[in-house]
Structure formats: C-alpha cells, structure tokens
C-alpha cells in the first residue's frame, strides 16, 4: 500500500540496555508516493529530466527506511550520484560536489523529522539574492525569480529574527520546481521548495515564501509530535507569517490577506458542516487514514485564530513574541504536543494563570482544541478596512437588485487594486453563483478584458465564475487557460466546476487535447473527476467550426471519490 509495511529488526540477545548499536539496511527504491520523476516535456526548459521528492506527511517511507513520524528527529547524511549536467540539491546544512566522480555529498547537522528530508535534481542554476540566500531555478525562469525575490528574503528573515530569535539553519535557499509539484510550497529546512507557477502572482509569492520562512521556527525547529495536532506547526506558522507581514508591509495588508483566508475558512465550513470532526484542532486520526487528508483550512486558520487569541490575552503582541522566543529556545529540535505549548504559555504569564484564562467560559482552551465548528473568536481586522471596504462596496453594487451596472462599473478601477482585493471580490461572486444572467453579462463586459492581463490567481477565479454561470461567450478563455496550465492548483478547480455543471463534454474535449502535457499523477486525478457519474453528453459548440468531442478512453477509473476529500472548487485557496 501507499503506507508501506513495518520493518521489524531482531536485535542480538547479548545487547545490553542502552548499548549503542548500528543497523545497516540495504534497499532499493525506484518509485513511490514521495518520488516524482518528470520527463523533459514536463519541465519549463524541455531540455532535461527532473526529479523531486515530497515527504509530507508520510511519503518518505517510500524514499528511504525511516521512523516516519514527526515525533522522531535525527540528523542525516546522503551520497548522491547523478549524470553530468544534473544539479542535485537536498535539505541539508552542508554539501560538497566531487566533479570527477559526479557525486554529491550532503549532511544535515541538526535533527529533523523524516518528512523534512528532501531531494531535487534537474537543469537548475542559481543566483545569490541575499547574504545567506540564493534562488535555484531552470535557466529560463531564473531572471524572473531574481527580479521577484532579490533582497526580499533577507528582509523577511531579519524581521522574523527580530520577533522570534536567531535563524538556526544557516542558509535559506529557494528552489522553484516545475508545475507538476503537487502543492504550492514546502518548508524543507535550508531549501524551500516552491512551485514556479506562483511567480506571476506577486502577493501570493510574498505570502507563501514568508509562510515557509516562519516554518523555520514553527514546524522545523519545534515540530508537532503527532499528525493529529498539525495546527501546532501550521497555526503558529500562520500567526508568525502575519506578524512578519505586519512588520514589513503594514497591518492593512495583513488584515486584507487574513480576511481573504477567513472567507475561505467559512466557505469550507459551509461545505463540510459545523459538526464535522475534521474541524477540530485535535482531530482524531483513524487507522489507515493518510494524515495529509486532515490538512485543511482549520489546521491553518482555526489554529491561527487560537494562537491570535492567546496573543490577545497578553495585551501586547510584543509580549507574546517574547513568549514564543522562549518557547522556541526551550523546545528547538524537539517535538511537542499542545499541552507543552499551553503549559509553557501559562508558566510564562503567571498572572494569566492566576486569572484561570484557560477556563474562561465559552473560550476554554479545551474547547478551542476539541470543539467542532468555527473558531471561538476571530481577530479584529478593522485596520484593513481601507482595503476591504472597497471590496464590500463593489460586491454590494453588483449583487443588489435592481442592478445599476453603470454605477458598479464606474465605481472602481480593478487594475489599481491589490491582488488580494480582487480575489476577495471574485471569491464572493463565486459564493453567490449562479448569478442572474444580466449580472454575469455586465460583469464580463466590464472586467473580462481587464482580468485577461492579470495573474493566474485572479484569472482562475474569473473563469470559475464563467463556468459556474454557464456563460458561453467567455468559455473559450477557459479552454485557452487550460491549454497553458500544467499545475494542479490551476487545473483541478476548473475541471471540478466543469464536471459539476453542464459542461462535462467540453471538459472531456479540452482534457483530450491537453493530457499529454500533464504529469501522470495529475492526469489520473482529472480522469477520476471526469469519470464520476460519466454520462454521454452532447458536445458544446464553444468556437466556430468545433467538431464533436473525440472519442477517448478514461483509464484508471475509480468507483467513488477519494476518501472524504474536500472539493477544491469550494475552497478557492492555493496554499
């Protein structure tokens, strides 16, 4: 199975208690959930093959024998031999290259959990972007990566250090991966993995990299001991990310991004229901369930709201920063449970312990951890009103009857908005879809051409609105978008929307024409979406002279949806 099987070792009877011993396991591995092999056509340069690993959360057991639990940490070393012209990188503090032998040697001097061991190899070159940071990318992408991040990472690291103490990992490098990378970013120590597709969306790039920077303290240095408490990494990292963005970009921007994410949290809650057990912070991990299935917005945003609540109990967020510095110093390179965090918090603030804040009616710590549903309290986002109020005003203009399209169209110039303002506006239109035909028609007339020139995070949301409203005049833009996307985060939501409505035959046609440019794993996922409830549907004429959808075979069909997976089209977040 994907989860592997236990390797049991019989130790010699003569071995004394606590006596050191060495175990050597000889093994081979070629494929598995952790290892992603890419043909050259699946890279941007189309020149050389590419491979990367993704260990989170229990995939690295298919990469090497390990104690695949976040409760166990160790150092590691690796020797990697690769063909000439292939650059190899790992999440390690030290590396050397023996050119004559084509051998790379890596060593991670600090203990890390198994899921943070990562490898990437391909046609990669680098450039320094700061005193302790460099960016790695395919040659055709490197200039863009440099222009987006030069000088920025050091600024974010310095801000994080001022809040939470020294950065302990030495270097902070970033490698941009091809669009087949299955998630947005991964906080591998010393070497953040991030999907190249995000490069065109500046504000999302900023937030995603800062979030991974925050993991250097929360998640990597101090780790959740069990996958049932992932909020200890993700909730704290999200809180730290927002402290860093407040320091570097101001409170208004942070509040705007938070409003966008909390909107998505409530969207997911509406989909799942308030009594769903996955909305708990201490969620129960049933036997045989992949912990990654428990990764949801509650892990991030409900976790963040609890951490924010704790910070508010201190009165001044700088006092809470001091506590978090002490928490990191006490527990770095170890794994913790929630009680460790909360006990440390109450011991650091004895006056709060005397007030029994952990038992405050309706806001008990135990209730935060084990109650289903929304956060018990949410942050005050009024400092972002200068950015969020125009969004609310415009949304109201477009959804109030009778529609005054002239007033709505003239009220705002979207090209002058921040990305997070535009996606927040579009997400709220998505929530209200299907819209009256007059509204979607006027929206298209006002904004469609403007949105065409904006980044993919914005464009995909407009195209989801087009699909959910069966707005055929703009359907050719959906085709064009999918013809140019190889990323999971920009294809799956559209295919899910297409197959939920009346446009499945259109989806089949586009998939048939584009499937060769998709990674086999992504191709299989889309095939599963297309095969669910598959019925013969007439082809939809979306362009002049379109022929009927070519006959195709859907391979690897599944009889049911993946175990409790949350539909991406109803979440509308990328990270």
Coordinates of C-alpha atoms in Angstrom, one line a residue:
X1 CA 0.0 0.0 0.0
X2 CA 1.0 3.6 -0.1
X3 CA 1.6 3.5 3.6
X4 CA 4.2 0.7 3.3
X5 CA 4.8 -2.0 5.9
X6 CA 6.8 -2.2 9.1
X7 CA 10.4 -3.4 9.1
X8 CA 11.0 -5.4 12.3
X9 CA 14.6 -6.0 13.4
X10 CA 15.6 -8.7 15.8
X11 CA 18.4 -7.4 18.0
X12 CA 21.1 -9.7 19.4
X13 CA 20.2 -11.2 22.8
X14 CA 23.6 -10.2 24.1
X15 CA 22.9 -6.5 23.5
X16 CA 22.9 -4.6 26.8
X17 CA 20.3 -1.9 27.7
X18 CA 21.3 1.5 26.3
X19 CA 24.3 0.0 24.5
X20 CA 24.9 1.8 21.2
X21 CA 24.4 -0.3 18.1
X22 CA 24.4 0.2 14.3
X23 CA 21.9 -1.2 11.8
X24 CA 22.6 -1.2 8.1
X25 CA 19.6 -1.7 5.8
X26 CA 20.4 -2.3 2.1
X27 CA 17.4 -1.4 -0.1
X28 CA 16.4 -0.1 -3.5
X29 CA 13.6 2.2 -4.4
X30 CA 12.5 3.4 -7.9
X31 CA 9.1 4.8 -7.5
X32 CA 6.6 5.7 -4.7
X33 CA 4.4 8.4 -3.3
X34 CA 7.5 10.5 -2.3
X35 CA 9.3 10.4 -5.6
X36 CA 8.3 12.3 -8.7
X37 CA 10.1 11.6 -12.0
X38 CA 9.5 14.1 -14.8
X39 CA 10.2 13.7 -18.4
X40 CA 11.8 16.8 -20.1
X41 CA 8.5 17.8 -21.6
X42 CA 7.1 18.4 -18.1
X43 CA 9.7 21.0 -17.3
X44 CA 9.8 24.6 -18.5
X45 CA 13.0 24.2 -20.4
X46 CA 12.0 20.9 -22.1
X47 CA 15.7 20.0 -22.1
X48 CA 16.5 17.5 -19.3
X49 CA 14.6 15.1 -17.0
X50 CA 13.8 16.2 -13.5
X51 CA 13.1 14.5 -10.1
X52 CA 12.0 15.8 -6.8
X53 CA 10.7 14.3 -3.6
X54 CA 7.8 15.4 -1.4
X55 CA 7.8 13.7 2.0
X56 CA 4.9 15.4 3.9
X57 CA 3.3 13.8 5.6
X58 CA 4.0 10.0 5.4
X59 CA 5.5 9.6 2.0
X60 CA 9.2 9.5 2.7
X61 CA 8.9 5.9 3.9
X62 CA 8.8 5.1 0.1
X63 CA 12.1 7.1 -0.3
X64 CA 14.2 5.5 2.5
X65 CA 13.7 3.3 5.6
X66 CA 12.8 5.7 8.4
X67 CA 10.8 6.2 11.5
X68 CA 8.1 8.1 9.6
X69 CA 6.6 10.1 12.4
X70 CA 7.1 13.7 13.4
X71 CA 7.8 12.6 17.0
X72 CA 11.3 11.2 15.9
X73 CA 14.1 13.5 14.8
X74 CA 17.6 12.7 13.6
X75 CA 20.5 14.1 11.6
X76 CA 21.2 12.6 8.2
X77 CA 23.8 12.3 5.5
X78 CA 23.4 11.3 1.9
X79 CA 25.6 10.5 -1.1
X80 CA 24.0 11.1 -4.4
X81 CA 25.5 10.2 -7.8
X82 CA 24.0 12.0 -10.9
X83 CA 24.7 12.3 -14.6
X84 CA 26.8 15.2 -15.7
X85 CA 24.8 18.4 -16.1
X86 CA 22.3 17.4 -13.4
X87 CA 22.3 19.7 -10.4
X88 CA 21.4 17.9 -7.2
X89 CA 20.1 19.7 -4.0
X90 CA 19.0 18.4 -0.6
X91 CA 17.5 19.9 2.5
X92 CA 20.9 19.9 4.3
X93 CA 23.2 22.3 6.1
X94 CA 26.3 21.1 4.3
X95 CA 27.0 19.9 0.8
X96 CA 30.1 19.1 -1.4
X97 CA 30.5 18.0 -5.1
X98 CA 33.1 15.7 -6.3
X99 CA 33.1 16.6 -10.0
X100 CA 35.4 13.8 -11.2
X101 CA 33.1 11.2 -9.7
X102 CA 29.8 13.1 -10.3
X103 CA 29.0 12.6 -6.7
X104 CA 27.2 15.0 -4.3
X105 CA 27.5 14.6 -0.5
X106 CA 25.1 16.1 1.9
X107 CA 24.8 16.4 5.7
X108 CA 22.1 17.8 7.9
X109 CA 23.7 18.6 11.2
X110 CA 20.5 19.3 13.1
X111 CA 17.8 16.7 14.0
X112 CA 14.8 16.8 11.7
X113 CA 11.7 14.6 11.3
X114 CA 11.7 12.2 8.3
X115 CA 9.2 14.3 6.3
X116 CA 11.7 17.2 6.0
X117 CA 14.4 15.1 4.1
X118 CA 14.1 16.3 0.5
X119 CA 15.9 15.9 -2.8
X120 CA 15.7 17.6 -6.1
X121 CA 17.7 17.1 -9.3
X122 CA 17.5 18.7 -12.7
X123 CA 18.6 21.5 -15.0
X124 CA 19.0 24.1 -12.2
X125 CA 21.2 27.1 -11.9
X126 CA 21.4 29.6 -9.1
X127 CA 21.9 33.3 -8.2
X128 CA 22.5 34.9 -4.8
X129 CA 19.7 37.1 -3.7
X130 CA 21.0 37.9 -0.2
X131 CA 23.9 37.3 2.2
X132 CA 22.5 33.9 3.2
X133 CA 20.1 33.1 0.4
X134 CA 20.1 32.0 -3.2
X135 CA 17.4 31.1 -5.6
X136 CA 17.6 27.9 -7.8
X137 CA 15.5 27.6 -11.0
X138 CA 15.6 26.4 -14.6
X139 CA 17.6 28.8 -16.7
X140 CA 14.5 30.2 -18.4
X141 CA 12.9 31.1 -15.1
X142 CA 15.9 32.4 -13.1
X143 CA 15.8 36.0 -14.2
X144 CA 12.1 36.2 -13.1
X145 CA 12.9 34.6 -9.8
X146 CA 15.7 37.0 -9.2
X147 CA 13.6 40.1 -10.0
X148 CA 10.9 39.0 -7.7
X149 CA 13.0 38.0 -4.7
X150 CA 16.3 39.8 -4.8
X151 CA 16.8 41.4 -1.3
X152 CA 13.4 40.4 -0.1
X153 CA 14.2 37.1 1.6
X154 CA 16.9 38.8 3.8
X155 CA 14.3 41.4 4.7
X156 CA 11.8 38.8 5.8
X157 CA 14.5 36.7 7.7
X158 CA 15.6 39.8 9.6
X159 CA 12.1 40.7 10.5
X160 CA 11.5 37.1 11.7
X161 CA 14.7 37.1 13.8
X162 CA 13.7 40.3 15.5
X163 CA 10.5 38.6 16.6
X164 CA 11.5 35.0 17.3
X165 CA 15.2 34.9 17.7
X166 CA 18.1 33.7 15.5
X167 CA 17.6 31.8 12.3
X168 CA 19.3 28.5 13.2
X169 CA 19.5 26.7 9.8
X170 CA 22.4 28.7 8.3
X171 CA 21.2 29.2 4.7
X172 CA 17.7 29.9 3.4
X173 CA 17.7 28.9 -0.2
X174 CA 14.7 28.5 -2.5
X175 CA 14.3 26.2 -5.5
X176 CA 11.5 26.7 -8.0
X177 CA 10.0 23.4 -9.2
X178 CA 8.1 22.6 -12.4
X179 CA 4.3 23.0 -12.3
X180 CA 3.9 19.2 -11.6
X181 CA 4.9 20.0 -7.9
X182 CA 1.7 18.8 -6.1
X183 CA 1.5 21.6 -3.6
X184 CA 2.3 25.3 -3.5
X185 CA 5.4 25.2 -1.2
X186 CA 7.2 23.0 1.3
X187 CA 9.3 24.2 4.2
X188 CA 12.2 21.8 3.7
X189 CA 15.0 23.2 6.0
X190 CA 17.7 25.3 4.3
X191 CA 15.9 24.7 0.9
X192 CA 12.3 25.8 0.5
X193 CA 10.5 24.0 -2.4
X194 CA 8.0 26.2 -4.2
X195 CA 6.0 25.8 -7.4
X196 CA 7.2 28.0 -10.3
X197 CA 3.6 28.8 -11.3
X198 CA 3.3 31.2 -8.3
X199 CA 6.0 33.5 -9.7
X200 CA 3.4 35.5 -11.7
X201 CA 1.3 36.3 -8.6
X202 CA 3.5 38.7 -6.6
X203 CA 1.3 38.9 -3.5
X204 CA 0.8 35.2 -3.3
X205 CA 4.5 34.6 -3.8
X206 CA 5.3 37.0 -0.9
X207 CA 2.8 35.3 1.5
X208 CA 3.8 31.8 0.5
X209 CA 7.6 32.4 1.0
X210 CA 7.1 34.3 4.3
X211 CA 4.9 31.4 5.5
X212 CA 7.7 28.9 4.7
X213 CA 10.2 31.3 6.4
X214 CA 8.0 31.2 9.5
X215 CA 8.2 27.4 9.5
X216 CA 11.9 27.6 10.1
X217 CA 10.9 28.3 13.7
X218 CA 7.4 26.8 13.9
X219 CA 7.4 23.3 12.3
X220 CA 11.0 22.7 11.6
X221 CA 12.8 23.8 14.8
X222 CA 9.8 22.9 17.0
X223 CA 7.5 20.2 15.5
X224 CA 4.1 18.8 16.3
X225 CA 4.8 15.3 17.8
X226 CA 1.6 13.8 16.2
X227 CA -0.2 14.4 12.9
X228 CA -3.4 14.9 15.0
X229 CA -2.1 18.3 16.1
X230 CA -0.8 19.8 12.8
X231 CA -2.1 23.1 13.9
X232 CA 0.9 23.4 16.2
X233 CA 3.0 23.9 13.1
X234 CA 0.6 25.4 10.7
X235 CA -1.4 27.6 13.1
X236 CA 1.8 29.0 14.7
X237 CA 3.5 29.5 11.3
X238 CA 0.4 31.4 10.0
X239 CA 0.5 33.6 13.1
X240 CA 4.2 34.2 12.7
X241 CA 3.8 34.9 9.0
X242 CA 1.2 37.6 9.7
X243 CA 3.5 39.1 12.4
X244 CA 6.2 39.3 9.8
X245 CA 4.0 40.8 7.1
X246 CA 2.7 43.4 9.6
X247 CA 6.3 44.4 10.3
X248 CA 7.3 44.6 6.7
X249 CA 4.1 45.6 4.8
X250 CA 1.8 47.1 7.5
X251 CA -1.3 46.0 9.3
X252 CA -3.7 46.8 6.5
X253 CA -2.1 44.4 4.1
X254 CA -2.0 41.7 6.8
X255 CA -5.7 42.2 7.6
X256 CA -6.7 42.0 3.9
X257 CA -4.8 38.7 3.5
X258 CA -6.4 37.4 6.7
X259 CA -9.9 38.4 5.6
X260 CA -9.3 36.5 2.3
X261 CA -8.3 33.4 4.2
X262 CA -11.0 33.5 6.8
X263 CA -13.6 33.9 4.0
X264 CA -12.2 30.7 2.6
X265 CA -12.4 29.0 6.0
X266 CA -16.1 29.8 6.3
X267 CA -16.6 28.6 2.8
X268 CA -15.0 25.3 3.7
X269 CA -17.1 25.1 6.9
X270 CA -20.3 25.6 5.0
X271 CA -19.3 22.8 2.7
X272 CA -18.3 20.4 5.5
X273 CA -20.9 21.3 8.1
X274 CA -20.1 22.7 11.6
X275 CA -20.2 19.3 13.2
X276 CA -17.6 17.7 11.0
X277 CA -14.8 16.2 13.2
X278 CA -12.1 17.4 10.8
X279 CA -12.9 21.0 12.0
X280 CA -11.3 20.2 15.4
X281 CA -7.8 21.3 16.1
X282 CA -7.1 18.0 17.9
X283 CA -8.5 15.8 15.1
X284 CA -8.7 12.1 15.6
X285 CA -6.5 10.2 13.1
X286 CA -8.2 6.9 12.3
X287 CA -6.1 3.8 11.4
X288 CA -5.3 3.6 7.7
X289 CA -6.1 7.3 7.0
X290 CA -3.3 9.3 5.4
X291 CA -2.6 12.3 7.7
X292 CA -2.4 14.6 4.6
X293 CA -6.2 14.1 4.3
X294 CA -6.5 16.0 7.6
X295 CA -4.8 19.1 6.1
X296 CA -7.4 21.7 5.7
X297 CA -8.1 25.4 6.4
X298 CA -9.0 24.6 10.0
X299 CA -5.4 23.4 10.5
X300 CA -4.2 26.8 9.4
X301 CA -6.9 29.4 10.1
X302 CA -8.6 28.0 13.2
X303 CA -5.2 27.2 14.5
X304 CA -4.2 30.8 13.7
X305 CA -7.3 32.2 15.5
X306 CA -6.4 30.2 18.7
X307 CA -2.8 31.5 18.6
X308 CA -4.1 35.0 18.0
X309 CA -6.5 34.7 20.9
X310 CA -3.6 33.7 23.2
X311 CA -1.6 36.7 22.0
X312 CA -4.6 39.0 22.9
X313 CA -4.7 37.6 26.4
X314 CA -1.2 39.1 26.8
X315 CA -2.5 42.6 25.9
X316 CA 0.5 43.5 23.7
X317 CA 1.6 41.2 20.8
X318 CA 5.2 42.0 21.7
X319 CA 4.8 40.2 25.0
X320 CA 3.6 37.2 23.1
X321 CA 6.6 37.5 20.8
X322 CA 8.8 37.2 23.9
X323 CA 6.9 34.1 24.9
X324 CA 7.3 32.5 21.5
X325 CA 11.1 33.2 21.6
X326 CA 11.3 31.4 24.9
X327 CA 9.2 28.6 23.6
X328 CA 11.5 28.1 20.6
X329 CA 14.6 28.2 22.8
X330 CA 13.1 25.6 25.2
X331 CA 11.9 23.1 22.6
X332 CA 14.0 23.6 19.5
X333 CA 15.0 20.4 17.7
X334 CA 12.3 18.5 19.6
X335 CA 8.6 17.6 19.0
X336 CA 5.8 18.8 21.2
X337 CA 2.1 18.3 21.9
X338 CA -0.5 21.1 22.6
X339 CA -0.2 20.8 26.3
X340 CA 3.5 21.6 26.1
X341 CA 2.7 24.9 24.4
X342 CA -0.2 25.8 26.7
X343 CA 1.7 24.9 29.9
X344 CA 4.6 27.0 28.8
X345 CA 2.3 29.9 28.0
X346 CA 0.7 29.8 31.4
X347 CA 4.0 29.5 33.2
X348 CA 5.4 32.4 31.2
X349 CA 2.5 34.6 32.2
X350 CA 1.7 33.6 35.8
X351 CA -0.8 36.5 36.1
X352 CA -2.9 34.9 33.4
X353 CA -2.6 31.5 35.1
X354 CA -3.9 33.1 38.3
X355 CA -6.8 34.5 36.3
X356 CA -7.6 31.0 35.1
X357 CA -7.8 32.2 31.5
X358 CA -7.7 28.6 30.3
X359 CA -11.1 28.1 31.8
X360 CA -12.8 31.3 30.7
X361 CA -16.5 30.5 29.9
X362 CA -17.0 29.8 26.2
X363 CA -13.3 30.2 25.4
X364 CA -11.8 27.3 27.4
X365 CA -8.5 26.0 25.9
X366 CA -10.0 22.5 25.9
X367 CA -13.0 23.8 23.9
X368 CA -10.6 25.5 21.4
X369 CA -8.9 22.2 20.8
X370 CA -11.8 19.8 20.7
X371 CA -14.9 21.7 19.7
X372 CA -16.1 21.3 16.1
X373 CA -17.1 24.3 14.0
X374 CA -15.8 27.8 13.5
X375 CA -13.1 29.5 15.7
X376 CA -14.4 30.6 19.1
X377 CA -13.1 34.1 18.4
X378 CA -11.7 35.8 15.3
X379 CA -9.2 38.7 15.0
X380 CA -10.2 42.3 14.7
X381 CA -9.5 43.2 11.1
X382 CA -10.6 46.8 11.2
X383 CA -7.1 48.0 10.5
X384 CA -7.6 46.6 7.0
X385 CA -10.8 48.4 6.3
X386 CA -9.2 50.8 3.8
X387 CA -8.6 47.8 1.6
X388 CA -11.5 45.6 2.4
X389 CA -14.3 48.2 2.5
X390 CA -14.0 48.9 -1.3
X391 CA -14.4 45.2 -2.0
X392 CA -17.5 45.0 0.1
X393 CA -18.9 48.1 -1.6
X394 CA -18.3 46.8 -5.1
X395 CA -19.7 43.4 -4.3
X396 CA -22.9 45.0 -2.9
X397 CA -23.3 47.2 -6.0
X398 CA -23.2 44.1 -8.3
X399 CA -25.5 42.0 -6.2
X400 CA -28.2 44.5 -5.1
X401 CA -31.4 44.4 -7.1
X402 CA -32.2 46.2 -9.3
X403 CA -28.7 46.2 -10.8
X404 CA -27.2 49.6 -11.6
X405 CA -24.4 48.3 -13.8
X406 CA -23.2 51.8 -14.8
X407 CA -22.7 52.8 -11.1
X408 CA -21.0 49.5 -10.4
X409 CA -18.7 49.7 -13.4
X410 CA -17.6 53.3 -12.8
X411 CA -17.0 52.9 -9.0
X412 CA -13.7 51.1 -9.1
X413 CA -10.7 50.5 -11.4
X414 CA -9.7 46.9 -10.7
X415 CA -6.3 47.5 -12.3
X416 CA -5.4 49.7 -9.3
X417 CA -6.4 47.1 -6.7
X418 CA -4.1 44.8 -4.9
X419 CA -4.3 41.1 -5.9
X420 CA -5.9 40.1 -2.6
X421 CA -8.6 42.7 -3.0
X422 CA -9.5 41.4 -6.5
X423 CA -9.5 37.7 -5.5
X424 CA -11.6 38.5 -2.4
X425 CA -14.2 40.3 -4.7
X426 CA -14.2 37.4 -7.2
X427 CA -14.4 34.8 -4.4
X428 CA -17.5 36.5 -3.1
X429 CA -19.0 36.5 -6.6
X430 CA -18.2 32.8 -6.8
X431 CA -20.0 32.2 -3.5
X432 CA -23.1 33.9 -5.0
X433 CA -23.0 31.9 -8.2
X434 CA -25.0 31.2 -10.3
X435 CA -25.7 34.9 -10.7
X436 CA -28.6 36.4 -12.8
X437 CA -27.7 36.3 -16.5
X438 CA -27.8 40.1 -16.7
X439 CA -25.2 40.4 -13.9
X440 CA -22.8 37.9 -15.4
X441 CA -23.1 39.5 -18.8
X442 CA -22.4 43.0 -17.5
X443 CA -19.6 41.7 -15.3
X444 CA -18.0 40.2 -18.4
X445 CA -18.4 43.5 -20.4
X446 CA -16.8 45.5 -17.6
X447 CA -14.0 43.3 -16.4
X448 CA -13.3 40.3 -18.6
X449 CA -10.7 42.1 -20.8
X450 CA -9.0 43.7 -17.8
X451 CA -8.8 40.3 -16.0
X452 CA -7.2 38.7 -19.0
X453 CA -3.9 40.6 -18.4
X454 CA -3.8 39.8 -14.6
X455 CA -2.1 36.9 -12.8
X456 CA -3.3 33.3 -12.7
X457 CA -4.7 33.6 -9.2
X458 CA -7.2 36.2 -10.5
X459 CA -7.9 34.7 -13.9
X460 CA -8.8 31.2 -12.5
X461 CA -11.4 32.8 -10.2
X462 CA -13.0 34.7 -13.1
X463 CA -13.0 31.5 -15.2
X464 CA -14.7 29.6 -12.3
X465 CA -17.4 32.3 -12.3
X466 CA -17.7 31.8 -16.1
X467 CA -18.1 28.1 -15.7
X468 CA -20.5 28.1 -12.7
X469 CA -22.7 30.6 -14.6
X470 CA -22.6 28.6 -17.9
X471 CA -21.5 31.9 -19.6
X472 CA -20.7 30.5 -23.1
X473 CA -19.3 33.8 -24.6
X474 CA -16.2 33.5 -22.3
X475 CA -15.8 29.8 -22.4
X476 CA -13.1 30.0 -25.0
X477 CA -11.0 31.7 -22.3
X478 CA -11.4 28.6 -20.1
X479 CA -10.0 26.4 -22.9
X480 CA -7.1 28.8 -23.5
X481 CA -6.3 28.8 -19.8
X482 CA -6.3 25.0 -19.5
X483 CA -4.2 24.7 -22.7
X484 CA -1.5 26.7 -21.0
X485 CA -1.6 25.2 -17.5
X486 CA 0.2 22.2 -16.1
X487 CA -0.3 22.9 -12.5
X488 CA -2.6 21.0 -10.2
X489 CA -3.8 24.2 -8.4
X490 CA -4.9 25.9 -11.7
X491 CA -6.5 22.9 -13.4
X492 CA -8.3 20.8 -10.8
X493 CA -10.7 23.5 -9.6
X494 CA -11.8 24.3 -13.2
X495 CA -12.3 20.6 -14.1
X496 CA -14.3 20.1 -10.9
X497 CA -16.6 23.0 -11.8
X498 CA -16.9 21.9 -15.4
X499 CA -17.9 18.4 -14.4
X500 CA -20.4 19.6 -11.7
X501 CA -22.4 21.6 -14.2
X502 CA -23.5 21.0 -17.8
X503 CA -20.0 21.4 -19.4
X504 CA -18.6 17.9 -18.9
X505 CA -18.3 17.2 -22.6
X506 CA -16.4 20.4 -23.0
X507 CA -14.1 19.3 -20.2
X508 CA -13.6 15.9 -21.9
X509 CA -12.7 17.7 -25.1
X510 CA -10.1 20.0 -23.5
X511 CA -8.6 17.2 -21.5
X512 CA -8.2 15.0 -24.5
X513 CA -6.3 17.8 -26.3
X514 CA -4.1 18.7 -23.3
X515 CA -3.5 15.5 -21.4
X516 CA 0.0 14.8 -22.8
X517 CA 1.3 18.0 -21.2
X518 CA 0.2 16.9 -17.7
X519 CA 2.1 14.8 -15.1
X520 CA 0.7 11.2 -14.9
X521 CA -0.5 11.8 -11.3
X522 CA -2.4 15.0 -12.3
X523 CA -3.8 13.2 -15.4
X524 CA -5.1 10.4 -13.2
X525 CA -6.8 12.8 -10.8
X526 CA -8.5 14.6 -13.7
X527 CA -9.6 11.3 -15.2
X528 CA -11.2 10.4 -11.8
X529 CA -13.1 13.7 -11.8
X530 CA -14.2 13.1 -15.4
X531 CA -15.3 9.5 -14.8
X532 CA -17.5 10.2 -11.8
X533 CA -21.1 9.9 -12.9
X534 CA -20.0 9.9 -16.5
X535 CA -22.9 10.0 -19.0
X536 CA -22.9 10.7 -22.7
X537 CA -23.4 14.4 -23.2
X538 CA -23.7 16.4 -26.5
X539 CA -20.6 18.4 -27.5
X540 CA -21.0 22.1 -26.8
X541 CA -20.0 24.4 -29.7
X542 CA -17.7 26.9 -28.0
X543 CA -15.8 28.0 -31.1
X544 CA -16.9 28.4 -34.7
X545 CA -16.5 25.1 -36.6
X546 CA -15.8 22.9 -33.5
X547 CA -16.2 19.2 -34.2
X548 CA -17.7 16.7 -31.8
X549 CA -15.6 15.7 -28.9
X550 CA -13.1 12.9 -30.0
X551 CA -13.7 9.5 -28.6
X552 CA -11.4 8.8 -25.6
X553 CA -10.8 6.2 -23.0
X554 CA -10.6 7.1 -19.4
X555 CA -8.0 5.0 -17.7
X556 CA -7.7 4.1 -14.0
X557 CA -11.3 4.9 -13.3
X558 CA -12.4 4.9 -9.7
X559 CA -15.8 3.9 -8.5
X560 CA -16.0 6.5 -5.8
X561 CA -14.5 9.8 -4.7
X562 CA -11.3 9.8 -2.8
X563 CA -11.8 9.3 1.0
X564 CA -13.6 12.4 2.2
X565 CA -11.5 14.7 0.0
X566 CA -12.7 18.3 0.0
X567 CA -13.6 19.7 -3.4
X568 CA -11.1 22.3 -4.3
X569 CA -13.7 24.3 -6.2
X570 CA -15.4 25.1 -2.9
X571 CA -12.2 26.1 -1.1
X572 CA -10.7 28.6 -3.6
X573 CA -7.3 28.9 -1.9
X574 CA -3.9 28.0 -3.3
X575 CA -1.8 27.4 -0.3

